[in-house]
Short mmCIF file of C-alpha atoms and ligand atoms in Angstrom, two decimals:
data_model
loop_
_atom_site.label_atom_id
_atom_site.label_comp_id
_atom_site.label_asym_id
_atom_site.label_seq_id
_atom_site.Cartn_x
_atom_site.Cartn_y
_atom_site.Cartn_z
CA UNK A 1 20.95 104.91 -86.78
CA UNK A 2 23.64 104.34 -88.97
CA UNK A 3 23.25 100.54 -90.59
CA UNK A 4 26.61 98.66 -90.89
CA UNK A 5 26.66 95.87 -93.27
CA UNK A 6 29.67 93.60 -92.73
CA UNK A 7 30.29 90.90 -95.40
CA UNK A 8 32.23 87.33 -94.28
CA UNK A 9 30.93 88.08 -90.55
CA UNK A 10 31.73 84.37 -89.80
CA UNK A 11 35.30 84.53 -90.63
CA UNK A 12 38.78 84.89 -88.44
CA UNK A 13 38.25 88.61 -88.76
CA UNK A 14 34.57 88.68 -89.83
CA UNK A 15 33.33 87.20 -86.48
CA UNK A 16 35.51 89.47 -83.80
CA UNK A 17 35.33 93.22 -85.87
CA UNK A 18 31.19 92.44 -86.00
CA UNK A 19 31.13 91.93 -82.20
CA UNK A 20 33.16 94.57 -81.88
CA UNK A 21 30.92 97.00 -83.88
CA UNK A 22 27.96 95.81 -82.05
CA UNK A 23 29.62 96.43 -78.58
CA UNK A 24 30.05 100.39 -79.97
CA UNK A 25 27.21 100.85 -82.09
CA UNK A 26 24.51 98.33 -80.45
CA UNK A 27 23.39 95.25 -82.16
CA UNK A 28 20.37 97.17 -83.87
CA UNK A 29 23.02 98.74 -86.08
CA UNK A 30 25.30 95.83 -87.22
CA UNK A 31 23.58 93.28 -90.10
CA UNK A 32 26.43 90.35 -90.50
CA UNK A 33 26.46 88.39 -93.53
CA UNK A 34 28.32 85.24 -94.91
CA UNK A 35 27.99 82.55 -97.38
CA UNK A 36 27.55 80.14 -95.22
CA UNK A 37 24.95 79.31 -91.97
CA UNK A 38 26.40 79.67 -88.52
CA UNK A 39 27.28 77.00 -86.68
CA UNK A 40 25.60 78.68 -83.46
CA UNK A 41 22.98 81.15 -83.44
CA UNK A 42 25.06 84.48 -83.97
CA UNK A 43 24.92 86.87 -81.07
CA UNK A 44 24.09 89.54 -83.42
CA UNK A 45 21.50 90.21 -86.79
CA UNK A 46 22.65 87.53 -89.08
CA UNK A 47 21.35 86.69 -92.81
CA UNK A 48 23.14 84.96 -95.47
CA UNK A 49 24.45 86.91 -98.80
CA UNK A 50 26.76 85.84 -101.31
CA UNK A 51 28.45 89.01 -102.32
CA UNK A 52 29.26 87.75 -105.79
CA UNK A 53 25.36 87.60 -106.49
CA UNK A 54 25.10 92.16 -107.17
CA UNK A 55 21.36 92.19 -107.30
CA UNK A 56 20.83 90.28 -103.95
CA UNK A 57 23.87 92.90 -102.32
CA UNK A 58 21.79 95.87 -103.81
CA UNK A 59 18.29 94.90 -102.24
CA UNK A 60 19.57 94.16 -99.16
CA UNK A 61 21.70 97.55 -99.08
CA UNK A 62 18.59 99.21 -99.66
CA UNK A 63 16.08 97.19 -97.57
CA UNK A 64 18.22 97.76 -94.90
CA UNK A 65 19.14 101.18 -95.48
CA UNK A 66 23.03 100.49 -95.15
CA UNK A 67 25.63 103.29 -94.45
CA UNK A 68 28.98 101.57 -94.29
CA UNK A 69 29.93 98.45 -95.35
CA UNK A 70 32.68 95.87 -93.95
CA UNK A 71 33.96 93.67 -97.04
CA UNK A 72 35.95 91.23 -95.44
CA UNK A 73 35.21 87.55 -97.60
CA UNK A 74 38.08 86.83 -99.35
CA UNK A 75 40.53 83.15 -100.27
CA UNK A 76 43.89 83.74 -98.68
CA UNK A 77 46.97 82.98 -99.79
CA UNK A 78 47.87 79.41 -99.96
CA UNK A 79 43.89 78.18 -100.43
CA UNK A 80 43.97 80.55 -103.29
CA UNK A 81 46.81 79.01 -105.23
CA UNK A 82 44.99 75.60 -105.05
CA UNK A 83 42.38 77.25 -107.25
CA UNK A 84 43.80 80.61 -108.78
CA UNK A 85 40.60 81.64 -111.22
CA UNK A 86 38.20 80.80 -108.33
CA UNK A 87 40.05 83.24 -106.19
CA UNK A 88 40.56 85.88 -108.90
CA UNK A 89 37.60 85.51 -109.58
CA UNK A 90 35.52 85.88 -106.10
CA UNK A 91 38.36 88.48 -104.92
CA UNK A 92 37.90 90.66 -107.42
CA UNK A 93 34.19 90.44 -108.42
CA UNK A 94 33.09 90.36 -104.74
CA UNK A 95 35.11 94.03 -104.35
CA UNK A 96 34.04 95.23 -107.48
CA UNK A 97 30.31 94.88 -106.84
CA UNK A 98 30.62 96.04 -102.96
CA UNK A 99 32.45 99.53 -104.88
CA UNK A 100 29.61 99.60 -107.30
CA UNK A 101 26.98 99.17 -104.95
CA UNK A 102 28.69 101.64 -102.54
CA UNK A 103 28.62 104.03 -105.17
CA UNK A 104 25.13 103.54 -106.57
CA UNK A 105 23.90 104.20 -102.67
CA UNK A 106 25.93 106.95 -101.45
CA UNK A 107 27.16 104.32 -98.41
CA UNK A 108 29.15 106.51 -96.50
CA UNK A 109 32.49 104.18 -96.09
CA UNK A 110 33.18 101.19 -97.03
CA UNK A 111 36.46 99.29 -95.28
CA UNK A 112 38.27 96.44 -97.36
CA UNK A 113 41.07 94.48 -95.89
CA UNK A 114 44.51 94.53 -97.97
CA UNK A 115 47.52 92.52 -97.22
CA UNK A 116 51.30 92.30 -96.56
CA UNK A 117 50.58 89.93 -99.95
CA UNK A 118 50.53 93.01 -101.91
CA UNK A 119 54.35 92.80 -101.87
CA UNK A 120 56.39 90.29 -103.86
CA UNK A 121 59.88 89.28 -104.16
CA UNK A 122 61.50 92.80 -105.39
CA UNK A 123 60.18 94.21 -102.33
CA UNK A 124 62.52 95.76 -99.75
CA UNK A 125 61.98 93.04 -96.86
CA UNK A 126 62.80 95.03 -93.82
CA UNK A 127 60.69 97.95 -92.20
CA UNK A 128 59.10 98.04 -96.38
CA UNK A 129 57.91 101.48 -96.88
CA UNK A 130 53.91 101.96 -97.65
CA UNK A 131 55.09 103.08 -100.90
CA UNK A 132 57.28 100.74 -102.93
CA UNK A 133 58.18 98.11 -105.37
CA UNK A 134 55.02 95.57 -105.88
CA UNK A 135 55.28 92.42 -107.30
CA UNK A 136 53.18 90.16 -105.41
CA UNK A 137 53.62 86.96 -106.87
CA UNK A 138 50.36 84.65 -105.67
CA UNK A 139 47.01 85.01 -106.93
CA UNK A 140 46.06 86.62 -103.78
CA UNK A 141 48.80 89.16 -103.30
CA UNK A 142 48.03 90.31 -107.38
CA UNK A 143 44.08 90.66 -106.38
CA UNK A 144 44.94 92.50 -103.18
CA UNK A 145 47.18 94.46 -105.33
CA UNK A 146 44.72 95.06 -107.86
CA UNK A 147 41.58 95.61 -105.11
CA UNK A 148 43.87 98.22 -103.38
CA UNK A 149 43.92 100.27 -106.96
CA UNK A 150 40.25 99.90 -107.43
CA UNK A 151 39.64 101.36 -104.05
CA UNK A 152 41.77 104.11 -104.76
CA UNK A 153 40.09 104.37 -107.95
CA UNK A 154 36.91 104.91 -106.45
CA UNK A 155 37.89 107.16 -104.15
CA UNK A 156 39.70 109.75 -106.96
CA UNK A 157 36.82 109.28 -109.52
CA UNK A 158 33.92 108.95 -107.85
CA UNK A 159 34.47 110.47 -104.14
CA UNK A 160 33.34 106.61 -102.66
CA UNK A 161 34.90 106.58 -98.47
CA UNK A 162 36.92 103.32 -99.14
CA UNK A 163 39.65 102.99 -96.58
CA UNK A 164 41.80 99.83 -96.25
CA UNK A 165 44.72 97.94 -94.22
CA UNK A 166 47.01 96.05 -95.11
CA UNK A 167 47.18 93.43 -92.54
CA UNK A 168 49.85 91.21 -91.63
CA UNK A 169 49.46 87.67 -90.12
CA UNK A 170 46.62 88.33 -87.65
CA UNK A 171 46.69 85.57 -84.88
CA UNK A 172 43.34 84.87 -82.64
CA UNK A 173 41.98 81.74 -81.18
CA UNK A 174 37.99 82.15 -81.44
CA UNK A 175 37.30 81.47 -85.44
CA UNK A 176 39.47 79.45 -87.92
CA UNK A 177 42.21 81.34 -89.87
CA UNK A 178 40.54 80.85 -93.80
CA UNK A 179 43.95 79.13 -95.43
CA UNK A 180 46.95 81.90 -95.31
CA UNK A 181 50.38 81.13 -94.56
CA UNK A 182 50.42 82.79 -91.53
CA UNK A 183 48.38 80.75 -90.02
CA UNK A 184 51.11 78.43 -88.70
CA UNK A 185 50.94 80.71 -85.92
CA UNK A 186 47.87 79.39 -84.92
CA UNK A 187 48.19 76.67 -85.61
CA UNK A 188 50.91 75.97 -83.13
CA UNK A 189 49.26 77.11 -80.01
CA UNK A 190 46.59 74.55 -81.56
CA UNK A 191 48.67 71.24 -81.21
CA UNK A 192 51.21 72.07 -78.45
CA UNK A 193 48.33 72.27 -76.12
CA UNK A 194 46.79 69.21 -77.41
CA UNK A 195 49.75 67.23 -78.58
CA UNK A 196 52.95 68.98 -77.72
CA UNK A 197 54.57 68.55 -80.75
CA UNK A 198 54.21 71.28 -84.03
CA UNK A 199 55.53 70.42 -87.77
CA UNK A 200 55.70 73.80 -89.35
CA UNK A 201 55.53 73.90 -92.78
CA UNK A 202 57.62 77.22 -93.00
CA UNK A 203 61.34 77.22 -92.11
CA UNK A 204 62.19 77.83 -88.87
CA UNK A 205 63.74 81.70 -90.30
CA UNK A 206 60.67 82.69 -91.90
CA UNK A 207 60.28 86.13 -90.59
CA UNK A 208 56.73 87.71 -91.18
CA UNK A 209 55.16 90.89 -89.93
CA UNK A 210 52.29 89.48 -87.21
CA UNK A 211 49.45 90.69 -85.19
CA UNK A 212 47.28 89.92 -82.36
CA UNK A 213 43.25 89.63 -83.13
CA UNK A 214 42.68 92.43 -80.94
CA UNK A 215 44.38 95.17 -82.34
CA UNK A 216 43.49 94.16 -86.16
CA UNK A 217 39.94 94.92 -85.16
CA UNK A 218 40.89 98.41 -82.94
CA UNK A 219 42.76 99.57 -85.82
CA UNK A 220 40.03 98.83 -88.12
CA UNK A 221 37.87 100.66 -86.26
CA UNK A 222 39.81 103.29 -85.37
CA UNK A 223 40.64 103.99 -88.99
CA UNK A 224 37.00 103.89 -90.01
CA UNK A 225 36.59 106.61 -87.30
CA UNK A 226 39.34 108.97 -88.54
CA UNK A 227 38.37 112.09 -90.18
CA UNK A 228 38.62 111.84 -94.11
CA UNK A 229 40.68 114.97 -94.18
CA UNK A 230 43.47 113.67 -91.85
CA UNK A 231 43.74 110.01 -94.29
CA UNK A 232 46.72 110.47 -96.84
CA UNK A 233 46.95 106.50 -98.32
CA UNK A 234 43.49 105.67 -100.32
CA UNK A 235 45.42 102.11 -101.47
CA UNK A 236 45.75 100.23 -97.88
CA UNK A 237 47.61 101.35 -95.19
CA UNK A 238 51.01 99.34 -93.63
CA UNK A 239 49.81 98.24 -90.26
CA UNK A 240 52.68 97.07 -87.96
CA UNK A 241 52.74 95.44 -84.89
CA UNK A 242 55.26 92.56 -84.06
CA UNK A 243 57.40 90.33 -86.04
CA UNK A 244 58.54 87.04 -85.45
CA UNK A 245 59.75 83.84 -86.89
CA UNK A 246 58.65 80.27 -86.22
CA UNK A 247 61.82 79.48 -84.34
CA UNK A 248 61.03 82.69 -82.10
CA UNK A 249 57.68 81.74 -81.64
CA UNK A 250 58.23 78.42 -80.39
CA UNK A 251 60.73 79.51 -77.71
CA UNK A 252 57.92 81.63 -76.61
CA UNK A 253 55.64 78.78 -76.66
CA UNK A 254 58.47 76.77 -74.70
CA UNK A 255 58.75 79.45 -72.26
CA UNK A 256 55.74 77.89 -71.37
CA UNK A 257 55.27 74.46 -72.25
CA UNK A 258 58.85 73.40 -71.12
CA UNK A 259 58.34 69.75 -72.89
CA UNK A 260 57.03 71.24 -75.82
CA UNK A 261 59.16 70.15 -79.69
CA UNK A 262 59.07 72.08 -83.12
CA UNK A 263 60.02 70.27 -86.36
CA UNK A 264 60.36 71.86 -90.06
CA UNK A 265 58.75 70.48 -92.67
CA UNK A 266 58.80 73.39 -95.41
CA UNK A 267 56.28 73.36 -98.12
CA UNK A 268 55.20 75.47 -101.16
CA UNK A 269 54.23 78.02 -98.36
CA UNK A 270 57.44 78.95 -97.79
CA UNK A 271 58.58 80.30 -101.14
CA UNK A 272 54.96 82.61 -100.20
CA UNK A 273 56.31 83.40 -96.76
CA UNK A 274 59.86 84.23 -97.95
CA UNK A 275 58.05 86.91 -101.17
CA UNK A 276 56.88 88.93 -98.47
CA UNK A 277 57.79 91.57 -95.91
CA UNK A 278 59.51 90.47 -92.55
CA UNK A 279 58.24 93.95 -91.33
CA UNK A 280 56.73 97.08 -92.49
CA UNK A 281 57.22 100.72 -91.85
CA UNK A 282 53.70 102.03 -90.65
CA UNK A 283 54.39 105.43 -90.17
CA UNK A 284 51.36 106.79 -92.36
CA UNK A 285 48.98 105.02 -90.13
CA UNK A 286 50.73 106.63 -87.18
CA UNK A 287 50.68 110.03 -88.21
CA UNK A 288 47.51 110.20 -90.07
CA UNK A 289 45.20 108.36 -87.13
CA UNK A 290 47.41 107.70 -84.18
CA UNK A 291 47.82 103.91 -84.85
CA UNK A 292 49.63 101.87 -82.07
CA UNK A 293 49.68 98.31 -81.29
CA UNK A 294 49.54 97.00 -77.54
CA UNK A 295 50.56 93.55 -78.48
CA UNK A 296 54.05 92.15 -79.05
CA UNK A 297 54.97 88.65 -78.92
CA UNK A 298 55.28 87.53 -75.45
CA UNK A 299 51.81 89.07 -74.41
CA UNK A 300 50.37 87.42 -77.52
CA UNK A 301 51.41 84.17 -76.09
CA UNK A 302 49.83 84.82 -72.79
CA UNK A 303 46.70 85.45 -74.02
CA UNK A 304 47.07 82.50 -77.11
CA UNK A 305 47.81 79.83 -74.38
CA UNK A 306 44.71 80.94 -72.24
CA UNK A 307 42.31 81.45 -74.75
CA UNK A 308 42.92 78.86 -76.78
CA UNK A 309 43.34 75.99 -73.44
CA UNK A 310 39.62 77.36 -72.29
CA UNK A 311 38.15 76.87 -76.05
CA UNK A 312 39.66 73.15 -75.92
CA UNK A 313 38.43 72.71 -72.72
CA UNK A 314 35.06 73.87 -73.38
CA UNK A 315 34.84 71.86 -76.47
CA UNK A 316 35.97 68.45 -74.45
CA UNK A 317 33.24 68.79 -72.03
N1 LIG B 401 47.30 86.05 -93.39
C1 LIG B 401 47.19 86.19 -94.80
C2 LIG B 401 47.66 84.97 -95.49
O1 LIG B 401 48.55 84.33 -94.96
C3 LIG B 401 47.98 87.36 -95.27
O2 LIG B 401 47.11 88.38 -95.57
O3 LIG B 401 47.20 84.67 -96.54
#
């Protein structure tokens, strides 16, 4: 049976997409790894890796006899400008020895998230075309940039499977968000069900492309399932699904919480919110492997608010 290595299981993506693949390919199939120890004993076959180490990647690759691998440990956007070598650095080397390993091992395909932070302030903001002006301007946008031309480079020179999304804001309730500056969006569901009140640290226009935890991990999948010859983009693909911004949000949330207040208290996430797209044209994705979203805004909320109420009640009992 095919052996699926997934790399940052324990993250905001990491944890869902693993379940996910063990729902559709049965736990025997699905090794997660992370950095770190679980907080819970994982529902699924769990050891710890640090991808930057190549030699420890390699034997476990080939212990394991690993077909496709999930490379999804990254630093985000605004943790990664608090240290900008360190997330170069792990960025970049992690992908880099994942490609070489890949490579080395004939692993079939190998999926690597991308970003909307491969787009910078040049970029046309509205409905921005998968191919376009790039000049991503934080340390993550430049190494998604740059990790979206390795992949590519792989693919052309040495025929490695490597297919990629570009993901906007993705919004879930079940793991942390790992320090982007969408995560306000999570955040907010966060304290108006536990204080009512939410300080946003974007402005209240901030318009970014968004998308519900759900369909980031569908689409994943569903790209990994699409037949090579039908894939045109070998960089990352635009992936859209709703946009909103903070002030749009928080009606929503209102529309619920009647008594619930939003204040702005910009900081130097902003000027990264306000470099990037405030929605993208996805059409490749469409054609090439039938993407759609089932989310938009309002349903996100529904299933925000409930999620997120049970996991604070749970965790008060
Ligand atoms: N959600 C990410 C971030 O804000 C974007 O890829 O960093």
């Amino acid at each position: 049976m095919a052996k699926i290595l997934v790399i940052g299981a324990l993250g905001q993506l990491g944890s869902e997409l693993t379940q996910a693949l063990c729902e559709k390919y049965g736990k025997e199939a699905v090794i997660a790894t992370d950095i770190r120890h679980p907080e819970i004993k994982p529902a699924f076959p769990f050891a710890i890796l640090d991808v930057m180490d190549k030699e420890a990647l390699r034997k476990l690759v080939q212990k394991e006899g690993i077909q496709q691998i999930f490379h999804l440990a990254a630093i985000l956007s605004a943790k990664g400008e608090k240290n900008p070598q360190l997330a170069w650095n792990l960025n970049m080397t992690s992908l880099l020895n994942v490609l070489d390993i890949a490579r080395e091992n004939n692993i079939k395909k190998v999926f690597w998230p991308s970003s909307i932070a491969v787009f910078g302030p040049s970029t046309p903001k509205d409905n921005t075309p998968q191919t376009t002006i790039m000049d991503p301007n934080t340390v993550y946008g430049i190494s998604k940039l740059a990790g979206e031309r390795w992949c590519e480079y792989y693919y052309e020179k040495f025929g490695v499977d490597v297919r990629s999304i570009r993901y906007p804001g993705i919004i879930s309730y079940k793991a942390q968000p790992g320090g982007g500056t969408t995560d306000y969006a999570i955040d907010i569901f966060i304290q108006a069900l536990t204080t009512g009140k939410y300080e946003c640290f974007l402005e209240a226009d901030a318009r970014l492309p968004m998308m519900y935890i759900d369909d980031a991990v569908r689409g994943t999948i569903e790209l990994m399932d699409a037949d090579a010859d039908n894939l045109t983009v070998r960089s990352g693909y635009n992936l859209g699904a709703m946009s909103f911004t903070p002030e749009e949000i928080a009606s929503e949330v209102m529309a619920h919480l009647e008594n619930f207040e939003i204040t702005y208290e910009p900081d130097f996430r902003q000027q990264i919110a306000a470099s990037w797209p405030s929605s993208v044209d996805d059409s490749s994705a469409r054609d090439d492997w039938k993407w759609d979203h089932a989310y938009d805004l309002g349903k996100l909320c529904e299933v925000m608010l409930k999620g997120m109420r049970e996991l604070l009640e749970n965790q008060s009992m």
